[in-house]
Short mmCIF file of C-alpha atoms (C1' of nucleotides) in Angstrom, two decimals:
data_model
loop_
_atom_site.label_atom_id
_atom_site.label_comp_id
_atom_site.label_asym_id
_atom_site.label_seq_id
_atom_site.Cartn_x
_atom_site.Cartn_y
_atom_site.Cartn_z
CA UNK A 1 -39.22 -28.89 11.13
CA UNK A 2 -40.66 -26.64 9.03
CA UNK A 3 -42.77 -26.23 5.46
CA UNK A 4 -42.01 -24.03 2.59
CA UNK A 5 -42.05 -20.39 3.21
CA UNK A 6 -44.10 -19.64 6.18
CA UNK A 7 -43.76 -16.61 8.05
CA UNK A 8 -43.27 -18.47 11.32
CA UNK A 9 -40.56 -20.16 9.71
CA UNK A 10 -37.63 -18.48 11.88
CA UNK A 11 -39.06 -18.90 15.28
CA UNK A 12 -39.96 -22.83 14.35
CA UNK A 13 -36.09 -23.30 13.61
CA UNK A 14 -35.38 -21.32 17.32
CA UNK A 15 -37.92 -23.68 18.57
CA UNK A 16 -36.11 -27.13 17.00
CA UNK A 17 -32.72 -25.60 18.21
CA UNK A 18 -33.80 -25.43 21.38
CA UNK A 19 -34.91 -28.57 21.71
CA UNK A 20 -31.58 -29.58 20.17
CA UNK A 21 -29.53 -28.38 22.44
CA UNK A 22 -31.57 -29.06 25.66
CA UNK A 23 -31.10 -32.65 24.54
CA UNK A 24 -27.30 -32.65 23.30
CA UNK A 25 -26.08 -30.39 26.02
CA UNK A 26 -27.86 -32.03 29.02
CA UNK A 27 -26.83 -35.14 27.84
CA UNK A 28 -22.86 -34.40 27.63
CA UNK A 29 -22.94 -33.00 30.73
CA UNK A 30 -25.16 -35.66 32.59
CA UNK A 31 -22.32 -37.90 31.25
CA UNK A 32 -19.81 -36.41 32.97
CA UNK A 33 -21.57 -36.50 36.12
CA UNK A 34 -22.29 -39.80 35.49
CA UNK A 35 -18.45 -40.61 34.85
CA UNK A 36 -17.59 -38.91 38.33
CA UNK A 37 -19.61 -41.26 40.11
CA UNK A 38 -22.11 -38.69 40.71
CA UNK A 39 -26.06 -38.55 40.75
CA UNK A 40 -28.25 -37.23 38.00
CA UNK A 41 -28.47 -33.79 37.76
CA UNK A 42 -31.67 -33.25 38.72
CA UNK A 43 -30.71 -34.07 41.64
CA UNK A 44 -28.47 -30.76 42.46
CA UNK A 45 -31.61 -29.41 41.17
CA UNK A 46 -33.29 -30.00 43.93
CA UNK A 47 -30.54 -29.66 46.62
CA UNK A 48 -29.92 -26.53 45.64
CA UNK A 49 -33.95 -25.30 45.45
CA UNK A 50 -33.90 -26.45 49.13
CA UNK A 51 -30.08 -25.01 49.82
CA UNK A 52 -31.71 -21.90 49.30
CA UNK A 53 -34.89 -21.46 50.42
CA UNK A 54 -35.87 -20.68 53.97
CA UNK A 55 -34.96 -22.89 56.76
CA UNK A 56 -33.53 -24.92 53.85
CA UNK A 57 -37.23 -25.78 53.66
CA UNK A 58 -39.74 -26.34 50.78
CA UNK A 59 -43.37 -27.68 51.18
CA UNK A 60 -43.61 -30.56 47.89
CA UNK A 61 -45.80 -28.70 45.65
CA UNK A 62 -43.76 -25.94 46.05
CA UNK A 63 -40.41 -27.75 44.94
CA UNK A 64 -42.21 -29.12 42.25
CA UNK A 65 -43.24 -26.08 40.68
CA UNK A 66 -39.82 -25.05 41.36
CA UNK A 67 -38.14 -27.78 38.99
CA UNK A 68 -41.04 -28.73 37.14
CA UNK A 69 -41.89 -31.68 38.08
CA UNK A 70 -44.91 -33.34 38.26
CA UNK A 71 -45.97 -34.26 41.90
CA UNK A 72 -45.85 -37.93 41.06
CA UNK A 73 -42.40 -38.04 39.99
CA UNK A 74 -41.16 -35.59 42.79
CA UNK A 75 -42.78 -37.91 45.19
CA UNK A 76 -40.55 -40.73 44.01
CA UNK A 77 -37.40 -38.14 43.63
CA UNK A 78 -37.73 -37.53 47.25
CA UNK A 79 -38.54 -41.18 47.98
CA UNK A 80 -34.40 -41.87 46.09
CA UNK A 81 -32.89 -38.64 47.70
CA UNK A 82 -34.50 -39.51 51.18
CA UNK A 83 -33.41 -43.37 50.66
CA UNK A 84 -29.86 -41.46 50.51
CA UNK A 85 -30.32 -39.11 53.35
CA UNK A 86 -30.00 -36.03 51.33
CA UNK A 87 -33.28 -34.93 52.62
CA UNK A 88 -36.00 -35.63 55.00
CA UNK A 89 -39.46 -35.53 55.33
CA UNK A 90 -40.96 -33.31 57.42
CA UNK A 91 -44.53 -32.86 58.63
CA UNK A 92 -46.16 -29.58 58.54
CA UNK A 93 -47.69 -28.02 61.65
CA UNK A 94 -49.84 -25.79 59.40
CA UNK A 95 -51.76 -28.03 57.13
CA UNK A 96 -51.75 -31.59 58.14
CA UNK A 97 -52.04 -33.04 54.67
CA UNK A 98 -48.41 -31.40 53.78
CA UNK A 99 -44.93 -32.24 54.05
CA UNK A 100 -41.77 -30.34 53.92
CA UNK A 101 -38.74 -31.23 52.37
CA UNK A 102 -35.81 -30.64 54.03
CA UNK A 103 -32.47 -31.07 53.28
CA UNK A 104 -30.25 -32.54 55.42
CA UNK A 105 -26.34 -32.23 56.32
CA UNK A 106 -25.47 -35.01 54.45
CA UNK A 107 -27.48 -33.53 51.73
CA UNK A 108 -25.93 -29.98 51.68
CA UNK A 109 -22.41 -31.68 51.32
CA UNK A 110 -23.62 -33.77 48.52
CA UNK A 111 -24.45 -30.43 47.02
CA UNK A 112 -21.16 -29.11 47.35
CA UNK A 113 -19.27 -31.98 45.92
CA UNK A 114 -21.33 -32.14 43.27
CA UNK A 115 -21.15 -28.54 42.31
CA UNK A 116 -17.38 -28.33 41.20
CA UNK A 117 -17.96 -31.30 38.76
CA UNK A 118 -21.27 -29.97 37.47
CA UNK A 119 -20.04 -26.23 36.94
CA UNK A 120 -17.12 -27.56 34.93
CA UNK A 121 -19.32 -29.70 32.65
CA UNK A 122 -21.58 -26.66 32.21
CA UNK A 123 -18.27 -24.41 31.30
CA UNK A 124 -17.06 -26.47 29.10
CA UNK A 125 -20.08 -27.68 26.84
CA UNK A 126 -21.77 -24.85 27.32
CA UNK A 127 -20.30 -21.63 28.40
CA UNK A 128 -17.15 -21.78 26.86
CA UNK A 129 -18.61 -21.24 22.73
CA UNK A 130 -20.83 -17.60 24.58
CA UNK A 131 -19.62 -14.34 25.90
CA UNK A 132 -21.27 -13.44 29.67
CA UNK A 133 -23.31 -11.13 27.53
CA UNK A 134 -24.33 -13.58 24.87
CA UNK A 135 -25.17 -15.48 27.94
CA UNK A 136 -27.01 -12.72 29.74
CA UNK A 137 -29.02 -12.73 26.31
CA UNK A 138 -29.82 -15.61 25.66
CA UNK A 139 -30.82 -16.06 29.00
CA UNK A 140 -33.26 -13.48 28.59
CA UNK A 141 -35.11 -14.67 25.56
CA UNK A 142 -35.42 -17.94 26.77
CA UNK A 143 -37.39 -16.47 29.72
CA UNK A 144 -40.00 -14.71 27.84
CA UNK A 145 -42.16 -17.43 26.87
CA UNK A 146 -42.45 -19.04 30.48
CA UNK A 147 -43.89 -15.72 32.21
CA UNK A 148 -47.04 -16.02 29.49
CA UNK A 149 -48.31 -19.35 30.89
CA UNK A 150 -50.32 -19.53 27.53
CA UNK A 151 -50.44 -15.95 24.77
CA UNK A 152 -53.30 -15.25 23.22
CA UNK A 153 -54.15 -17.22 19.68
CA UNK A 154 -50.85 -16.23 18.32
CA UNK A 155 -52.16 -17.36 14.75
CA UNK A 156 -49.59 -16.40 11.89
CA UNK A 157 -48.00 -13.49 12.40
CA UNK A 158 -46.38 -14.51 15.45
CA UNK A 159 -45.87 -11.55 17.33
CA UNK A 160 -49.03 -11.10 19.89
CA UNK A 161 -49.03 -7.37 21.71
CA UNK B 1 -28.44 -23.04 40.18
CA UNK B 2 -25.19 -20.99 41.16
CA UNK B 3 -22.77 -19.73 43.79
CA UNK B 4 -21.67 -16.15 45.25
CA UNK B 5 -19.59 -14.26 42.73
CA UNK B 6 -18.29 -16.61 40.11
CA UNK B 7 -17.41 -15.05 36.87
CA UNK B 8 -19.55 -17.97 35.42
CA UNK B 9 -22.71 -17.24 37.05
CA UNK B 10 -24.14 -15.62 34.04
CA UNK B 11 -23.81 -18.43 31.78
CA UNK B 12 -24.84 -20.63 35.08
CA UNK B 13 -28.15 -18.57 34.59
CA UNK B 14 -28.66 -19.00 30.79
CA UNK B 15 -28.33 -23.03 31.41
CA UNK B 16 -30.68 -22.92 33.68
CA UNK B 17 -32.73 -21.11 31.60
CA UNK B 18 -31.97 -23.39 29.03
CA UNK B 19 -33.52 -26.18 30.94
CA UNK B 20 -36.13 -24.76 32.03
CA UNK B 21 -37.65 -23.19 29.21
CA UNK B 22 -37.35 -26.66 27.11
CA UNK B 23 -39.03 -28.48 30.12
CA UNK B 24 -41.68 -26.17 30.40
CA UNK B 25 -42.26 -25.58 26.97
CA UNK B 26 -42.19 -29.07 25.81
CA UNK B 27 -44.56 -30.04 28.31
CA UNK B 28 -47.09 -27.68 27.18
CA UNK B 29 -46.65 -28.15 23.55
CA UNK B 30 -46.84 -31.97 24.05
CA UNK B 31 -50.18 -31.04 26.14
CA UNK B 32 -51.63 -30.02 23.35
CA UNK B 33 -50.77 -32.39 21.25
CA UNK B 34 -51.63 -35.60 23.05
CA UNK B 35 -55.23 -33.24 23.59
CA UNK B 36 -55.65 -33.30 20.29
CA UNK B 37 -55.40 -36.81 20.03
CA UNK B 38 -52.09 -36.87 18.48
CA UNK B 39 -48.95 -38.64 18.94
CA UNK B 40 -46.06 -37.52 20.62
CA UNK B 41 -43.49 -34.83 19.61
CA UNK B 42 -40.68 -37.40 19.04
CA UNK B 43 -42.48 -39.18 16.14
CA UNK B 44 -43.21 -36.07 14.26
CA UNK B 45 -39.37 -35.62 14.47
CA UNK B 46 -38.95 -38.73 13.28
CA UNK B 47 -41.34 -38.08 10.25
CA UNK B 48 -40.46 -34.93 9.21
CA UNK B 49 -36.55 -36.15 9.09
CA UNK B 50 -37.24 -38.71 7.29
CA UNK B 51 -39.50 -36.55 4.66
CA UNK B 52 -37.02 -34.42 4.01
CA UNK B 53 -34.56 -36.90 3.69
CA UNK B 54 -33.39 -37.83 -0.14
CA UNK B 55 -35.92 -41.02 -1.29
CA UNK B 56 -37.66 -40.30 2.07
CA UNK B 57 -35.38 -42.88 4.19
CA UNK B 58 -32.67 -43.17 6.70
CA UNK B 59 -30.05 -45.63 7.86
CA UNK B 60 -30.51 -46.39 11.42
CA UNK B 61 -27.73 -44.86 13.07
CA UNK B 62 -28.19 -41.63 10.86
CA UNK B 63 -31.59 -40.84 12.19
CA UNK B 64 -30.52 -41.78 15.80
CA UNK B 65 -28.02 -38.76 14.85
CA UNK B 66 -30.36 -36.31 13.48
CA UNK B 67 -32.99 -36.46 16.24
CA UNK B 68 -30.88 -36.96 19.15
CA UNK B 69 -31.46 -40.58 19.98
CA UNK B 70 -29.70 -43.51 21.66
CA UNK B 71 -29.69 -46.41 19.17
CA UNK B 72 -31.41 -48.55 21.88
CA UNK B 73 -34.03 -46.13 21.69
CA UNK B 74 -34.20 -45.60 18.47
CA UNK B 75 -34.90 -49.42 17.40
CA UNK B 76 -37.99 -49.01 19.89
CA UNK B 77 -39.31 -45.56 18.71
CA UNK B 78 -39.09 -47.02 15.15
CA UNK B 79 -40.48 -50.50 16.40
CA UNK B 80 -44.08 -48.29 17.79
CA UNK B 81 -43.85 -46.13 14.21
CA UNK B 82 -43.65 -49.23 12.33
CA UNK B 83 -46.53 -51.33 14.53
CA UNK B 84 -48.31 -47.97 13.23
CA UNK B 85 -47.27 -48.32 9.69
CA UNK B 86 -46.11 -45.08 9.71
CA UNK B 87 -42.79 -45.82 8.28
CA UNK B 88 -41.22 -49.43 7.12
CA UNK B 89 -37.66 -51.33 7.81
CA UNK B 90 -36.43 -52.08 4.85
CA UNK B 91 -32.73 -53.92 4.09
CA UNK B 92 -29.98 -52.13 3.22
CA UNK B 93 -27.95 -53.48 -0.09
CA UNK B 94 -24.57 -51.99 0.71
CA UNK B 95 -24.17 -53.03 3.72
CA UNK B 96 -26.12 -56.13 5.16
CA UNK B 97 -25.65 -55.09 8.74
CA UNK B 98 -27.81 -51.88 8.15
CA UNK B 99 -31.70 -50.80 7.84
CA UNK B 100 -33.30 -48.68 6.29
CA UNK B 101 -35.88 -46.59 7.78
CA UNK B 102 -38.34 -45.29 5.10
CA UNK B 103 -41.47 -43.03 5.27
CA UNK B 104 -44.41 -44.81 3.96
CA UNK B 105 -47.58 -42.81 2.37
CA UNK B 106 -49.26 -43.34 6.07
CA UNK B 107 -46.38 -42.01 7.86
CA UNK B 108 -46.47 -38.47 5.62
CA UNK B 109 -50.09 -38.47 6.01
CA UNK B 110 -49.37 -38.45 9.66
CA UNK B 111 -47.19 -36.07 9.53
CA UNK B 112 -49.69 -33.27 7.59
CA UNK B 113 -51.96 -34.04 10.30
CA UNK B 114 -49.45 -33.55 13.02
CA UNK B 115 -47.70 -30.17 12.00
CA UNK B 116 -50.68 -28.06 11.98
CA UNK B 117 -51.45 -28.45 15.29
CA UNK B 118 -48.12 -28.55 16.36
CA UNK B 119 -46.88 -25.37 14.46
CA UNK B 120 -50.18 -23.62 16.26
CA UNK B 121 -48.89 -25.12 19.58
CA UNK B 122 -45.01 -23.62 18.72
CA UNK B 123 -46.48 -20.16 18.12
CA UNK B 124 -48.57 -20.11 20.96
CA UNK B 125 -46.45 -20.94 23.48
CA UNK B 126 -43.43 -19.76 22.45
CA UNK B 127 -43.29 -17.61 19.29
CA UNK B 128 -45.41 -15.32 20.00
CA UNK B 129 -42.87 -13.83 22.89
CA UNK B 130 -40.35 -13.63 20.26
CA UNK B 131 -39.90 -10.78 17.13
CA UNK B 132 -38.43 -13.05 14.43
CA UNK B 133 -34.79 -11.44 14.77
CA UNK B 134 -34.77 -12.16 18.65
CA UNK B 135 -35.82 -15.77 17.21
CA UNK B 136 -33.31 -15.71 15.17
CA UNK B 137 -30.53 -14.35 18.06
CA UNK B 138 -32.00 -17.31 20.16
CA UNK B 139 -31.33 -19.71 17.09
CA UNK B 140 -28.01 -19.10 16.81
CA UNK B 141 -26.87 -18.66 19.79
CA UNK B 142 -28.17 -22.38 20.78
CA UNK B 143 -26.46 -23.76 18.12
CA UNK B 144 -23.18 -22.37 19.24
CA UNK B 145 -22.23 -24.87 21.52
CA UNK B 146 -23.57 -27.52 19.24
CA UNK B 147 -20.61 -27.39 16.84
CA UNK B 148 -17.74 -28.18 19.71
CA UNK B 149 -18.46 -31.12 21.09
CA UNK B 150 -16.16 -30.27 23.50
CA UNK B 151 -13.95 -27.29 24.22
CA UNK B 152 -10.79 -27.25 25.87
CA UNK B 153 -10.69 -27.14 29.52
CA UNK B 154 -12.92 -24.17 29.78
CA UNK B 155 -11.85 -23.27 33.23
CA UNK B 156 -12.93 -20.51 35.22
CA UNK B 157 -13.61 -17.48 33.39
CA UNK B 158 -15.46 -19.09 30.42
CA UNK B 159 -14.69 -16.98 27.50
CA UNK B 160 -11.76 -19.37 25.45
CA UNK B 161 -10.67 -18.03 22.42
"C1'" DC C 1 -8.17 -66.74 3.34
"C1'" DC C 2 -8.08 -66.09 8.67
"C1'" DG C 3 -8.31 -64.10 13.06
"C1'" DG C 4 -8.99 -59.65 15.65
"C1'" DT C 5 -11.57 -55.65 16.11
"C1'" DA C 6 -15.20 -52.22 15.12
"C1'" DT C 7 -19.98 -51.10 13.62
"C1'" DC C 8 -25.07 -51.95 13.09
"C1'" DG C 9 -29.26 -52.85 15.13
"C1'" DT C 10 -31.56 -55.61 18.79
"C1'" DT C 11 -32.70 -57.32 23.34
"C1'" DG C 12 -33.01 -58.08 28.61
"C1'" DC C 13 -33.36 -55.83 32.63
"C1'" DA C 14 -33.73 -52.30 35.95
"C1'" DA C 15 -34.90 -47.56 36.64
"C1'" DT C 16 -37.72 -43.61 35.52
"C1'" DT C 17 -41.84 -41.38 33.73
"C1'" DG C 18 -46.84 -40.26 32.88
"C1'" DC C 19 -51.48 -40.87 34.03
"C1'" DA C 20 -55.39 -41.86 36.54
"C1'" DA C 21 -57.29 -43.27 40.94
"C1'" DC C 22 -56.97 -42.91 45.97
"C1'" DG C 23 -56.94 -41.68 51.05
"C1'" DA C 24 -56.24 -37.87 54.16
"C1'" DC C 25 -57.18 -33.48 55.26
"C1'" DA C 26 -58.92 -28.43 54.33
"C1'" DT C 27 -62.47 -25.23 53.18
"C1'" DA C 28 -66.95 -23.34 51.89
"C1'" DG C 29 -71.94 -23.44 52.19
"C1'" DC C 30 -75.83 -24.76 54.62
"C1'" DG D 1 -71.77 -29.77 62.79
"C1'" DC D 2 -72.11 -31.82 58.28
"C1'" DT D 3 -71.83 -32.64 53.45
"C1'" DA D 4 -69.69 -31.19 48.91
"C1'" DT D 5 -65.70 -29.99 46.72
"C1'" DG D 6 -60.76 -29.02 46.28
"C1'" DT D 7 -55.81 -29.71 47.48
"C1'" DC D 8 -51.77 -32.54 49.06
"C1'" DG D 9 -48.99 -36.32 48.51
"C1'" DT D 10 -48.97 -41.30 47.32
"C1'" DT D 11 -49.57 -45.49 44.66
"C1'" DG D 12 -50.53 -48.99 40.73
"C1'" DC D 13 -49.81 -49.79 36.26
"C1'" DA D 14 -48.29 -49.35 31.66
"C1'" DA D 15 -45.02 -47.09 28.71
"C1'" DT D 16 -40.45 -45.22 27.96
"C1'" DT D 17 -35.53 -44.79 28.92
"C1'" DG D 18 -30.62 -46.06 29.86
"C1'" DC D 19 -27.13 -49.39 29.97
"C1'" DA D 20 -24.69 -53.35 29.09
"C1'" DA D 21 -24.41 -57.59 26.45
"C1'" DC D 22 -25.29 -59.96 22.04
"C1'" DG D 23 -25.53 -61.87 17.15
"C1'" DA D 24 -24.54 -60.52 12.58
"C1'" DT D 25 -21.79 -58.44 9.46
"C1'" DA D 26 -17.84 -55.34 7.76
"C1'" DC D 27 -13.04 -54.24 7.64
"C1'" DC D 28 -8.01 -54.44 8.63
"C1'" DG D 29 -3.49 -56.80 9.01
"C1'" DG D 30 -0.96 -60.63 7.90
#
DNA sequence: CCGGTATCGTTGCAATTGCAACGACATAGC
DNA sequence: GCTATGTCGTTGCAATTGCAACGATACCGG
């Protein structure tokens, strides 16, 4: 993932790790999910976004920002979640062309049975190898690029600012 | 992405941060790429692995390893490479069950034409947030729960050992 | 040497994703 | 009020993914 000695040559490796573990991690844990009979984990993803928004309430683009998803494939999330009851559509007085999504009873209990299971997984793959403030860090680095939706030309020397 | 006062909640933050920034980032680096005409991120992976790989091949089920990738998937993603000539099957002597996968002249070509635009794409977006030794921090601290591929039963407060 | 079991890569099938096009409605300018 | 343009969510279609089953070896025990 990266050629002889270039000064970027440190960040590309944090770059391939991340994408590493994004894919290794996600994938033990979506196992065990899977193994408990339980949805995807996207799925708790959006639960929860709704859990804890207003009115347990989100309008779509808004979720989909939210969880990054592209409105497309949220439709069709909603479409499986709603085929499940975990959520319902809702029209929106304000702008006719919107909808809300809203969770539902049945939904907010799928939440919290899915929870237990999913914490676990994340302990144990993932939490269990970093100290809260190793956590708290690398939490915070992995932040930093999102806020800049796109730097400057960050050319070389890859420290813009 | 987390419940009132669990000792876990910080490390329930830095997965979700792990998600995140890999779904966000990815998208916008692969953004760039498919702008530029260029295929996706996967295939450079596949490439460059195979590159630096001794004699510049692969036996199946190591490069499934190495990038992350279901064998299923694998035998596709090599199936489009190959269709492209990018890289060839070829039989392995040892052990007649077993391929090959080896990088043809095409398929480094490829690759040089990939990485510049990619690298550009890996500062951009996410380098240039990051000082090389926060890069670094971020590096290793991803890798971490890489190496157990699974801890003991991590329980609640997720410090083990 | 022979069956029993595991590994390697492939394939069928159903589910998910990405992309572009679309209909319905909102908003701005005339 | 009316057209031009933009936003919201949906849909069709092609490509990709995940999973389970399969044929072809390898390897182990007797």
């Amino acid at each position: 993932m990266n050629i002889p000695d270039d000064p970027l040559n440190t960040h590309v490796e944090a770059w391939a790790a991340l994408l590493r573990a994004q894919k290794v991690l996600t994938e033990r844990v979506q196992r065990e999910l899977a193994a408990a009979g339980l949805p995807p984990l996207e799925w708790y993803d959006v639960l929860y976004e709704l859990w804890r928004a207003p009115e347990r309430r989100l309008r779509f683009y808004e979720l989909g920002e939210r969880i990054a998803l592209s409105r497309s494939n949220l439709t069709r999330l909603v479409d499986r979640l709603e085929k499940e009851g975990l959520l319902a559509r809702e029209a929106c007085t304000g702008d006719r062309r919107g909808l809300y999504a809203v969770l539902t009873a049945a939904g907010e209990e799928a939440m919290r049975r899915i929870w237990p299971v999913y914490r676990e997984a994340i302990a144990r793959h993932f939490a269990a190898q970093l100290t809260p403030a190793e956590a708290a860090t690398l939490a915070g680095l992995l932040a930093r690029p999102l806020g800049a939706g796109t730097a400057g030309t960050a050319d070389t020397d890859a420290d813009a600012d």
